[in-house]
CSV table of C-alpha atoms and ligand atoms in Angstrom, one decimal:
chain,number,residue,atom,x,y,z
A,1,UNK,CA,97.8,8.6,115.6
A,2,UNK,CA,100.1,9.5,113.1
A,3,UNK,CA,103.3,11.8,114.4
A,4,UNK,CA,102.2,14.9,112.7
A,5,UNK,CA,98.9,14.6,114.1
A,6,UNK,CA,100.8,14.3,117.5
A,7,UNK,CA,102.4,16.9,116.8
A,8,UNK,CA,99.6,19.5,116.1
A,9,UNK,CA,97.8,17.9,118.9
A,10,UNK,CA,100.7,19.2,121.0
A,11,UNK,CA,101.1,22.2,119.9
A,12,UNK,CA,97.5,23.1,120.3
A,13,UNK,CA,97.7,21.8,123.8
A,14,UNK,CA,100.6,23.8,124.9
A,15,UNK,CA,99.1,26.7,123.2
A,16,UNK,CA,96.4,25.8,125.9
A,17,UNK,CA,97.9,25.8,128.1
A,18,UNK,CA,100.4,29.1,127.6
A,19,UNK,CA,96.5,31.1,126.7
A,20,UNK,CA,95.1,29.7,130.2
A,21,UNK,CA,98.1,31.0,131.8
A,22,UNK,CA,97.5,34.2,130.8
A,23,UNK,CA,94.3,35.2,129.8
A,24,UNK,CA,94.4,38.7,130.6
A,25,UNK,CA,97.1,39.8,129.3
A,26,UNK,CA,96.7,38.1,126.1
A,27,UNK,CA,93.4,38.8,125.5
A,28,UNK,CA,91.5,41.0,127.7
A,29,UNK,CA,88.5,40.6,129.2
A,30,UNK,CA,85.1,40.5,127.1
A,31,UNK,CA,82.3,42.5,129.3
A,32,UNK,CA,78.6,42.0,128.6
A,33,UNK,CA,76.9,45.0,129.2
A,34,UNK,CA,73.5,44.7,128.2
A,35,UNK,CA,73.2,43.8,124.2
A,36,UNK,CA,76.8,45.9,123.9
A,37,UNK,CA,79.6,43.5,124.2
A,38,UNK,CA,83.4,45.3,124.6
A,39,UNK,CA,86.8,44.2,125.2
A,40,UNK,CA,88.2,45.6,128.2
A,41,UNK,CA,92.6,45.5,129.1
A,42,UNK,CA,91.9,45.1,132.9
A,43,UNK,CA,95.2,43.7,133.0
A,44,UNK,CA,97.4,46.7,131.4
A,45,UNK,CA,95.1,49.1,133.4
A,46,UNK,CA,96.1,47.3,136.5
A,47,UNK,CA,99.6,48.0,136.2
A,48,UNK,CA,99.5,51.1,134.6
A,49,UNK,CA,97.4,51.9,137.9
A,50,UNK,CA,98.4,50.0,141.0
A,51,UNK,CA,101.6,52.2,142.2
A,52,UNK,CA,99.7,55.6,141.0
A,53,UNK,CA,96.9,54.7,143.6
A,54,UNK,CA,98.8,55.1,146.2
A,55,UNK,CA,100.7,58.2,145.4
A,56,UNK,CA,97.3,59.8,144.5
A,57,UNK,CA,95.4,58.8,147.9
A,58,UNK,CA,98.4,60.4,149.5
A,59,UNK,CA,98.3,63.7,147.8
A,60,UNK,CA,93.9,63.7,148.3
A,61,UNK,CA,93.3,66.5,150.6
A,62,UNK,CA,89.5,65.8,150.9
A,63,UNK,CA,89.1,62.7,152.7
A,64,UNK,CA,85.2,63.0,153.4
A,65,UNK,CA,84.8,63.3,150.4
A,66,UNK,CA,84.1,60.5,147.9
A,67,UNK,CA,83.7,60.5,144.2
A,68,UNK,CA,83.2,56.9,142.8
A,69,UNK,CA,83.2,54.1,145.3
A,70,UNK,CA,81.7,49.9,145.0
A,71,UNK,CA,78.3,52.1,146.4
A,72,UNK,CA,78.3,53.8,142.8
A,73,UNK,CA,78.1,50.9,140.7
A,74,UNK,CA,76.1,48.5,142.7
A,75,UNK,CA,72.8,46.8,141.6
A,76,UNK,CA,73.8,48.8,137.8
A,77,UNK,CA,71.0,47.1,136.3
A,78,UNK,CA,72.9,45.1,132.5
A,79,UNK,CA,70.4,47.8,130.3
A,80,UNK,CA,71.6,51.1,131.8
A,81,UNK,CA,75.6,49.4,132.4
A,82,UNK,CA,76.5,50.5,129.0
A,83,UNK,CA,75.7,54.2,129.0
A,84,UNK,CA,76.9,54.8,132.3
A,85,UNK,CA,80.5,53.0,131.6
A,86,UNK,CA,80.6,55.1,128.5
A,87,UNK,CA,79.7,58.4,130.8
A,88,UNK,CA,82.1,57.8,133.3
A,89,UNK,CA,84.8,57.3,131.1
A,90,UNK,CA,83.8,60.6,128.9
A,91,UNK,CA,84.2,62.1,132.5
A,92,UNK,CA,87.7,60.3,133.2
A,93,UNK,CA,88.9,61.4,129.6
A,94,UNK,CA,87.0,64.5,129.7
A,95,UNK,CA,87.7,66.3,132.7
A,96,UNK,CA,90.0,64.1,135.2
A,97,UNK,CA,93.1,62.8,132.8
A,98,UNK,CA,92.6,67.2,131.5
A,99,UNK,CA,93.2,68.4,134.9
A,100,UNK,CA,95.9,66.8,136.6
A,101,UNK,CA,98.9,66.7,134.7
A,102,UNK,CA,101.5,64.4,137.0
A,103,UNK,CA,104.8,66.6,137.5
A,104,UNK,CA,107.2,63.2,137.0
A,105,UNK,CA,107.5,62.3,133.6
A,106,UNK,CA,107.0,58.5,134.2
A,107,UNK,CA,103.6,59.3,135.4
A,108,UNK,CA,102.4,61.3,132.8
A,109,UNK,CA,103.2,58.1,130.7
A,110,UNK,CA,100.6,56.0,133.0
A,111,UNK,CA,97.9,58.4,133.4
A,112,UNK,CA,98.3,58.7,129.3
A,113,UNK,CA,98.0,55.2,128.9
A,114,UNK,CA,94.9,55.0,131.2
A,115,UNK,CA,93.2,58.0,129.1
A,116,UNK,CA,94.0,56.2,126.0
A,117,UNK,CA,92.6,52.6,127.5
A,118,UNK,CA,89.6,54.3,128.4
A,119,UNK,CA,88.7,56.3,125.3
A,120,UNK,CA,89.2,53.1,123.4
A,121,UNK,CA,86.6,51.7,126.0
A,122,UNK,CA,84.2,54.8,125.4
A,123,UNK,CA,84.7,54.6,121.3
A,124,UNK,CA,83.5,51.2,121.3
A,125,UNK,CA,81.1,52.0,123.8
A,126,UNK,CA,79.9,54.8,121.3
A,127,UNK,CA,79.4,52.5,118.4
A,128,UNK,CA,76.9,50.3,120.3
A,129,UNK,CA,74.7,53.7,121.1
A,130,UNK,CA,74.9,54.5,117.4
A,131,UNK,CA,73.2,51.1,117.2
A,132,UNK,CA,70.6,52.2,119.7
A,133,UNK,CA,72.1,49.1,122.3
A,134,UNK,CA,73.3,51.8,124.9
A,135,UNK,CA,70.4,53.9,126.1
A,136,UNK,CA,71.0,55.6,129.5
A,137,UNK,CA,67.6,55.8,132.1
A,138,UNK,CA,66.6,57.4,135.1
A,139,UNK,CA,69.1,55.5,137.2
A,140,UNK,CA,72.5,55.8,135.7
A,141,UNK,CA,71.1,59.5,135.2
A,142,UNK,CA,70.9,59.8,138.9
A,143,UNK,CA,74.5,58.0,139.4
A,144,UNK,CA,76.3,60.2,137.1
A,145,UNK,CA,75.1,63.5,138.5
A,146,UNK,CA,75.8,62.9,141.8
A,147,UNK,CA,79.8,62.4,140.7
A,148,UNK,CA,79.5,65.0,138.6
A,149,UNK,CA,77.8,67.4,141.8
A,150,UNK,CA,80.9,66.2,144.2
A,151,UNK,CA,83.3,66.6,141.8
A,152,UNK,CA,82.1,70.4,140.7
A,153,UNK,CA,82.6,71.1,144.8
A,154,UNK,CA,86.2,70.6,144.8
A,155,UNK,CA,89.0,72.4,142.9
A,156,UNK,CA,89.9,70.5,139.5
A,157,UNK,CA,93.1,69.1,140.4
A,158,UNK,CA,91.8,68.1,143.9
A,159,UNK,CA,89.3,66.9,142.0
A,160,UNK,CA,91.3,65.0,139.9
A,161,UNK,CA,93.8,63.7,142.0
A,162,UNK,CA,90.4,62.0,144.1
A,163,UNK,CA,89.0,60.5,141.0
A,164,UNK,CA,92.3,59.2,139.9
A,165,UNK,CA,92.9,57.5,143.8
A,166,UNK,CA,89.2,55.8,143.4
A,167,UNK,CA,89.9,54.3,139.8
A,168,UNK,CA,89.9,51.0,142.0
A,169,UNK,CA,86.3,50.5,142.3
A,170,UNK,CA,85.7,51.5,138.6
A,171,UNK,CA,88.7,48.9,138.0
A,172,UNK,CA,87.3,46.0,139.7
A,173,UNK,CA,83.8,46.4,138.3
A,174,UNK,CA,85.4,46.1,135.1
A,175,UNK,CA,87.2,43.3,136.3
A,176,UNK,CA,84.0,41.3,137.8
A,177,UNK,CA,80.8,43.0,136.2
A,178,UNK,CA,78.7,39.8,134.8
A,179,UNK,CA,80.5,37.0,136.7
A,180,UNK,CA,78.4,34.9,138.1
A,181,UNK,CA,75.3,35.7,135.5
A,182,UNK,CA,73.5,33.4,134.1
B,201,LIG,C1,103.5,53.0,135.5
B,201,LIG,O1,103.3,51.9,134.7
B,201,LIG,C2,104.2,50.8,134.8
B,201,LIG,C3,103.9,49.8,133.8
B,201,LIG,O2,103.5,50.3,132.6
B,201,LIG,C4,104.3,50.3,136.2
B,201,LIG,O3,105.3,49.3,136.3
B,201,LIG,C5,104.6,51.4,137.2
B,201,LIG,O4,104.5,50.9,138.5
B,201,LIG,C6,103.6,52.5,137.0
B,201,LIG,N1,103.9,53.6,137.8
B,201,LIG,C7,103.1,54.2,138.7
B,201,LIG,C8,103.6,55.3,139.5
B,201,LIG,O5,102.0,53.7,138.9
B,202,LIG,C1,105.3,66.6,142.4
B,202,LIG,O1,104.3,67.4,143.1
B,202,LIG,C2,104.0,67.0,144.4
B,202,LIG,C3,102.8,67.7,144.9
B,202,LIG,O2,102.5,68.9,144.2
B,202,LIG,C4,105.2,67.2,145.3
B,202,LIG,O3,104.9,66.8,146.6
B,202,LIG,C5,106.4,66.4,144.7
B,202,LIG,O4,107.5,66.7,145.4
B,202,LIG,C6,106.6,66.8,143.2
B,202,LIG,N1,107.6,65.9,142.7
B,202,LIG,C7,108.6,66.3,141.9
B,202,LIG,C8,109.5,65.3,141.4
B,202,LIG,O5,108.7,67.5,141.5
């Protein structure tokens, strides 16, 4: 091997190596959702999220009540995942980010980066429905109203702060949806 040879081959294996290392946060993750493929940020959404979790479970006055949970998206069948991401998130940009508007400045910068990480979710989301790969059913139908029912029972900023403090679940079916598939 000649040395500049070696030395591309090293570079490309500590490049490698640095990508391995962080594959989140370079990247993002690419979720399969049906035929509609998007690129999803788990990682800045994580740490936009983590801290705000715990303030917002704090301040939810409702505790029998529940919004979005693992329940919600379990068994979400690849065909009807797309549409119902790209509802939820229309709901989280839509209604939840609207109606609660943090009273600390350094919040509002998180809950603004979330809105903006998922309405660049939903517009790619958008473009695979404009391509007829994103058709919602009965199913997701049935999911989606039943959030939307709870949520019309509680006062918006209650309302809000609750389906802030469950972003979790949403979170980590983002983070896992498809693993495992063949
Ligand atoms: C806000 O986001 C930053 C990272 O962007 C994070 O370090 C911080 O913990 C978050 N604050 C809250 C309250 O979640
Ligand atoms: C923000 O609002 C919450 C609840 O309304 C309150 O408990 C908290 O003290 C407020 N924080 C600041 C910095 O005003």
């Amino acid at each position: 091997m000649d040395t500049r040879a070696f030395q591309r081959t090293t570079a490309l294996l500590l490049l490698g190596l640095i990508t391995a290392g962080h594959p989140l946060q370079a990247a993002g993750r690419l979720l399969l959702l049906g035929d509609c493929a998007v690129t999803v940020h788990t990682y800045e959404m994580r740490r936009d999220f983590t801290e705000m979790r715990q303030i917002m479970v704090n301040e939810d006055k409702h505790i029998s009540t529940r919004l979005i949970s693992k329940q919600t998206m379990k068994e979400l069948q690849p065909l009807e995942s797309c549409c119902f991401l790209k509802q939820l998130l229309s709901f989280y940009v839509e209604r939840v980010f609207s109606s609660y508007v943090p009273n600390q400045s350094q919040f509002r910068r998180n809950t603004s980066n979330l809105a903006n990480s998922f309405l660049s979710i939903r517009n790619d989301l958008l473009k695979c429905q404009e391509e007829m790969r994103c058709e919602c059913g009965a199913d997701s139908e049935a999911r989606l109203a039943t959030i939307h029912a709870n949520y019309e029972k509680l006062e918006p900023r209650d309302g809000a702060v609750k389906a802030i403090g469950e972003l979790d679940s949403l979170l980590e079916w983002m983070e896992t949806y498809g693993d495992g598939r063949k």
